[in-house]
Amino acid sequence: TLHPASVTFFGVDDVGQLDDPAMQSVIDDASPITHVSADDPPTYMVYSLPDVRLGEDATPGEVAHHPRYGIHLKDRMDRLGVECVLIYPDSPGEDPYGGVVEFFAAKLLADRADEDT
């Protein structure tokens, strides 16, 4: 199930056009996971869905915003040594920051401290 915005996002007239092998490079280029590099900033991702298999009745939003993508993105970032916090219902481990606001505060204050030295 593709998100209805896929047609507009990828500049096609019909969702079926996304099955064309010629579109694969466009799809790959649009995916953040394609562009992850070791110099990326720390990332904090929160998903409201648990990591469960989606049924045939899954909404396009559930498909587009499923934590499985975050799991793959975190794996890639971990392998490159880029900090990545991933939160979703029943996710393993704990949030080392205690929330997104605390994450950003820690990162912004750390950057500020670096500037002062």
PDB file of N, CA and C in Angstrom, residues 32-78:
ATOM      1  N   PRO A  32      16.130   8.694   2.563  1.00  0.00           N
ATOM      2  CA  PRO A  32      17.222   9.161   3.423  1.00  0.00           C
ATOM      3  C   PRO A  32      18.303   8.110   3.661  1.00  0.00           C
ATOM      4  N   ILE A  33      17.932   6.851   3.706  1.00  0.00           N
ATOM      5  CA  ILE A  33      18.917   5.810   4.003  1.00  0.00           C
ATOM      6  C   ILE A  33      20.010   5.751   2.930  1.00  0.00           C
ATOM      7  N   THR A  34      19.690   6.180   1.723  1.00  0.00           N
ATOM      8  CA  THR A  34      20.654   6.207   0.625  1.00  0.00           C
ATOM      9  C   THR A  34      21.765   7.215   0.885  1.00  0.00           C
ATOM     10  N   HIS A  35      21.464   8.244   1.643  1.00  0.00           N
ATOM     11  CA  HIS A  35      22.389   9.361   1.811  1.00  0.00           C
ATOM     12  C   HIS A  35      23.094   9.402   3.159  1.00  0.00           C
ATOM     13  N   VAL A  36      22.935   8.380   3.978  1.00  0.00           N
ATOM     14  CA  VAL A  36      23.582   8.355   5.291  1.00  0.00           C
ATOM     15  C   VAL A  36      25.093   8.285   5.111  1.00  0.00           C
ATOM     16  N   SER A  37      25.802   9.149   5.864  1.00  0.00           N
ATOM     17  CA  SER A  37      27.262   9.121   5.826  1.00  0.00           C
ATOM     18  C   SER A  37      27.802   9.370   7.230  1.00  0.00           C
ATOM     19  N   ALA A  38      29.067   9.070   7.418  1.00  0.00           N
ATOM     20  CA  ALA A  38      29.683   9.140   8.739  1.00  0.00           C
ATOM     21  C   ALA A  38      29.705  10.554   9.311  1.00  0.00           C
ATOM     22  N   ASP A  39      29.533  11.565   8.492  1.00  0.00           N
ATOM     23  CA  ASP A  39      29.557  12.939   9.005  1.00  0.00           C
ATOM     24  C   ASP A  39      28.157  13.486   9.293  1.00  0.00           C
ATOM     25  N   ASP A  40      27.147  12.621   9.310  1.00  0.00           N
ATOM     26  CA  ASP A  40      25.783  13.056   9.611  1.00  0.00           C
ATOM     27  C   ASP A  40      25.644  13.407  11.094  1.00  0.00           C
ATOM     28  N   PRO A  41      24.708  14.291  11.402  1.00  0.00           N
ATOM     29  CA  PRO A  41      24.481  14.656  12.806  1.00  0.00           C
ATOM     30  C   PRO A  41      23.740  13.546  13.550  1.00  0.00           C
ATOM     31  N   PRO A  42      23.768  13.590  14.872  1.00  0.00           N
ATOM     32  CA  PRO A  42      22.986  12.631  15.656  1.00  0.00           C
ATOM     33  C   PRO A  42      21.507  12.736  15.268  1.00  0.00           C
ATOM     34  N   THR A  43      20.818  11.618  15.351  1.00  0.00           N
ATOM     35  CA  THR A  43      19.419  11.558  14.928  1.00  0.00           C
ATOM     36  C   THR A  43      18.576  10.934  16.029  1.00  0.00           C
ATOM     37  N   TYR A  44      17.354  11.448  16.161  1.00  0.00           N
ATOM     38  CA  TYR A  44      16.407  10.945  17.156  1.00  0.00           C
ATOM     39  C   TYR A  44      15.110  10.656  16.414  1.00  0.00           C
ATOM     40  N   MET A  45      14.694   9.398  16.398  1.00  0.00           N
ATOM     41  CA  MET A  45      13.483   8.995  15.680  1.00  0.00           C
ATOM     42  C   MET A  45      12.470   8.407  16.653  1.00  0.00           C
ATOM     43  N   VAL A  46      11.216   8.811  16.490  1.00  0.00           N
ATOM     44  CA  VAL A  46      10.131   8.295  17.315  1.00  0.00           C
ATOM     45  C   VAL A  46       9.023   7.793  16.408  1.00  0.00           C
ATOM     46  N   TYR A  47       8.588   6.569  16.644  1.00  0.00           N
ATOM     47  CA  TYR A  47       7.481   5.976  15.899  1.00  0.00           C
ATOM     48  C   TYR A  47       6.378   5.620  16.887  1.00  0.00           C
ATOM     49  N   SER A  48       5.145   5.838  16.486  1.00  0.00           N
ATOM     50  CA  SER A  48       4.027   5.504  17.374  1.00  0.00           C
ATOM     51  C   SER A  48       3.567   4.059  17.206  1.00  0.00           C
ATOM     52  N   LEU A  49       3.950   3.428  16.110  1.00  0.00           N
ATOM     53  CA  LEU A  49       3.565   2.039  15.870  1.00  0.00           C
ATOM     54  C   LEU A  49       4.597   1.074  16.434  1.00  0.00           C
ATOM     55  N   PRO A  50       4.165  -0.075  16.944  1.00  0.00           N
ATOM     56  CA  PRO A  50       5.131  -1.102  17.341  1.00  0.00           C
ATOM     57  C   PRO A  50       5.662  -1.804  16.084  1.00  0.00           C
ATOM     58  N   ASP A  51       6.746  -2.540  16.248  1.00  0.00           N
ATOM     59  CA  ASP A  51       7.324  -3.280  15.133  1.00  0.00           C
ATOM     60  C   ASP A  51       6.574  -4.602  14.969  1.00  0.00           C
ATOM     61  N   VAL A  52       5.411  -4.516  14.346  1.00  0.00           N
ATOM     62  CA  VAL A  52       4.610  -5.703  14.063  1.00  0.00           C
ATOM     63  C   VAL A  52       4.328  -5.763  12.575  1.00  0.00           C
ATOM     64  N   ARG A  53       4.109  -6.973  12.108  1.00  0.00           N
ATOM     65  CA  ARG A  53       3.787  -7.162  10.692  1.00  0.00           C
ATOM     66  C   ARG A  53       2.443  -6.494  10.403  1.00  0.00           C
ATOM     67  N   LEU A  54       2.407  -5.729   9.331  1.00  0.00           N
ATOM     68  CA  LEU A  54       1.171  -5.054   8.954  1.00  0.00           C
ATOM     69  C   LEU A  54       0.285  -5.983   8.149  1.00  0.00           C
ATOM     70  N   GLY A  55      -1.002  -5.869   8.351  1.00  0.00           N
ATOM     71  CA  GLY A  55      -1.967  -6.673   7.611  1.00  0.00           C
ATOM     72  C   GLY A  55      -2.316  -6.035   6.279  1.00  0.00           C
ATOM     73  N   GLU A  56      -3.095  -6.750   5.519  1.00  0.00           N
ATOM     74  CA  GLU A  56      -3.538  -6.258   4.211  1.00  0.00           C
ATOM     75  C   GLU A  56      -4.358  -4.973   4.327  1.00  0.00           C
ATOM     76  N   ASP A  57      -4.926  -4.731   5.491  1.00  0.00           N
ATOM     77  CA  ASP A  57      -5.758  -3.549   5.690  1.00  0.00           C
ATOM     78  C   ASP A  57      -4.966  -2.354   6.230  1.00  0.00           C
ATOM     79  N   ALA A  58      -3.645  -2.442   6.217  1.00  0.00           N
ATOM     80  CA  ALA A  58      -2.816  -1.342   6.715  1.00  0.00           C
ATOM     81  C   ALA A  58      -3.049  -0.087   5.885  1.00  0.00           C
ATOM     82  N   THR A  59      -3.064   1.042   6.569  1.00  0.00           N
ATOM     83  CA  THR A  59      -3.246   2.315   5.870  1.00  0.00           C
ATOM     84  C   THR A  59      -1.928   2.737   5.227  1.00  0.00           C
ATOM     85  N   PRO A  60      -1.983   3.595   4.222  1.00  0.00           N
ATOM     86  CA  PRO A  60      -0.742   4.101   3.625  1.00  0.00           C
ATOM     87  C   PRO A  60       0.154   4.782   4.662  1.00  0.00           C
ATOM     88  N   GLY A  61      -0.431   5.474   5.623  1.00  0.00           N
ATOM     89  CA  GLY A  61       0.362   6.118   6.666  1.00  0.00           C
ATOM     90  C   GLY A  61       1.097   5.118   7.536  1.00  0.00           C
ATOM     91  N   GLU A  62       0.447   3.991   7.846  1.00  0.00           N
ATOM     92  CA  GLU A  62       1.105   2.956   8.645  1.00  0.00           C
ATOM     93  C   GLU A  62       2.278   2.348   7.882  1.00  0.00           C
ATOM     94  N   VAL A  63       2.105   2.197   6.585  1.00  0.00           N
ATOM     95  CA  VAL A  63       3.186   1.644   5.760  1.00  0.00           C
ATOM     96  C   VAL A  63       4.344   2.633   5.685  1.00  0.00           C
ATOM     97  N   ALA A  64       4.037   3.901   5.429  1.00  0.00           N
ATOM     98  CA  ALA A  64       5.076   4.919   5.252  1.00  0.00           C
ATOM     99  C   ALA A  64       5.818   5.232   6.546  1.00  0.00           C
ATOM    100  N   HIS A  65       5.140   5.082   7.682  1.00  0.00           N
ATOM    101  CA  HIS A  65       5.733   5.475   8.954  1.00  0.00           C
ATOM    102  C   HIS A  65       5.897   4.301   9.913  1.00  0.00           C
ATOM    103  N   HIS A  66       6.262   3.162   9.367  1.00  0.00           N
ATOM    104  CA  HIS A  66       6.454   1.956  10.162  1.00  0.00           C
ATOM    105  C   HIS A  66       7.860   1.964  10.765  1.00  0.00           C
ATOM    106  N   PRO A  67       8.007   1.509  12.012  1.00  0.00           N
ATOM    107  CA  PRO A  67       9.334   1.546  12.634  1.00  0.00           C
ATOM    108  C   PRO A  67      10.373   0.659  11.958  1.00  0.00           C
ATOM    109  N   ARG A  68       9.954  -0.244  11.106  1.00  0.00           N
ATOM    110  CA  ARG A  68      10.932  -1.108  10.432  1.00  0.00           C
ATOM    111  C   ARG A  68      11.925  -0.256   9.624  1.00  0.00           C
ATOM    112  N   TYR A  69      11.435   0.832   9.037  1.00  0.00           N
ATOM    113  CA  TYR A  69      12.351   1.717   8.308  1.00  0.00           C
ATOM    114  C   TYR A  69      13.358   2.327   9.286  1.00  0.00           C
ATOM    115  N   GLY A  70      12.881   2.783  10.444  1.00  0.00           N
ATOM    116  CA  GLY A  70      13.777   3.346  11.446  1.00  0.00           C
ATOM    117  C   GLY A  70      14.808   2.340  11.922  1.00  0.00           C
ATOM    118  N   ILE A  71      14.410   1.090  12.038  1.00  0.00           N
ATOM    119  CA  ILE A  71      15.335   0.034  12.460  1.00  0.00           C
ATOM    120  C   ILE A  71      16.457  -0.116  11.436  1.00  0.00           C
ATOM    121  N   HIS A  72      16.101  -0.110  10.158  1.00  0.00           N
ATOM    122  CA  HIS A  72      17.122  -0.225   9.101  1.00  0.00           C
ATOM    123  C   HIS A  72      18.008   1.013   9.056  1.00  0.00           C
ATOM    124  N   LEU A  73      17.405   2.180   9.210  1.00  0.00           N
ATOM    125  CA  LEU A  73      18.179   3.421   9.202  1.00  0.00           C
ATOM    126  C   LEU A  73      19.135   3.460  10.391  1.00  0.00           C
ATOM    127  N   LYS A  74      18.659   3.071  11.564  1.00  0.00           N
ATOM    128  CA  LYS A  74      19.519   3.039  12.744  1.00  0.00           C
ATOM    129  C   LYS A  74      20.670   2.056  12.553  1.00  0.00           C
ATOM    130  N   ASP A  75      20.393   0.908  11.980  1.00  0.00           N
ATOM    131  CA  ASP A  75      21.443  -0.073  11.728  1.00  0.00           C
ATOM    132  C   ASP A  75      22.533   0.530  10.844  1.00  0.00           C
ATOM    133  N   ARG A  76      22.121   1.199   9.791  1.00  0.00           N
ATOM    134  CA  ARG A  76      23.097   1.823   8.885  1.00  0.00           C
ATOM    135  C   ARG A  76      23.903   2.891   9.625  1.00  0.00           C
ATOM    136  N   MET A  77      23.228   3.713  10.419  1.00  0.00           N
ATOM    137  CA  MET A  77      23.920   4.778  11.148  1.00  0.00           C
ATOM    138  C   MET A  77      24.853   4.204  12.208  1.00  0.00           C
ATOM    139  N   ASP A  78      24.418   3.160  12.897  1.00  0.00           N
ATOM    140  CA  ASP A  78      25.270   2.510  13.897  1.00  0.00           C
ATOM    141  C   ASP A  78      26.550   1.989  13.256  1.00  0.00           C
TER     142      ASP A  78
END
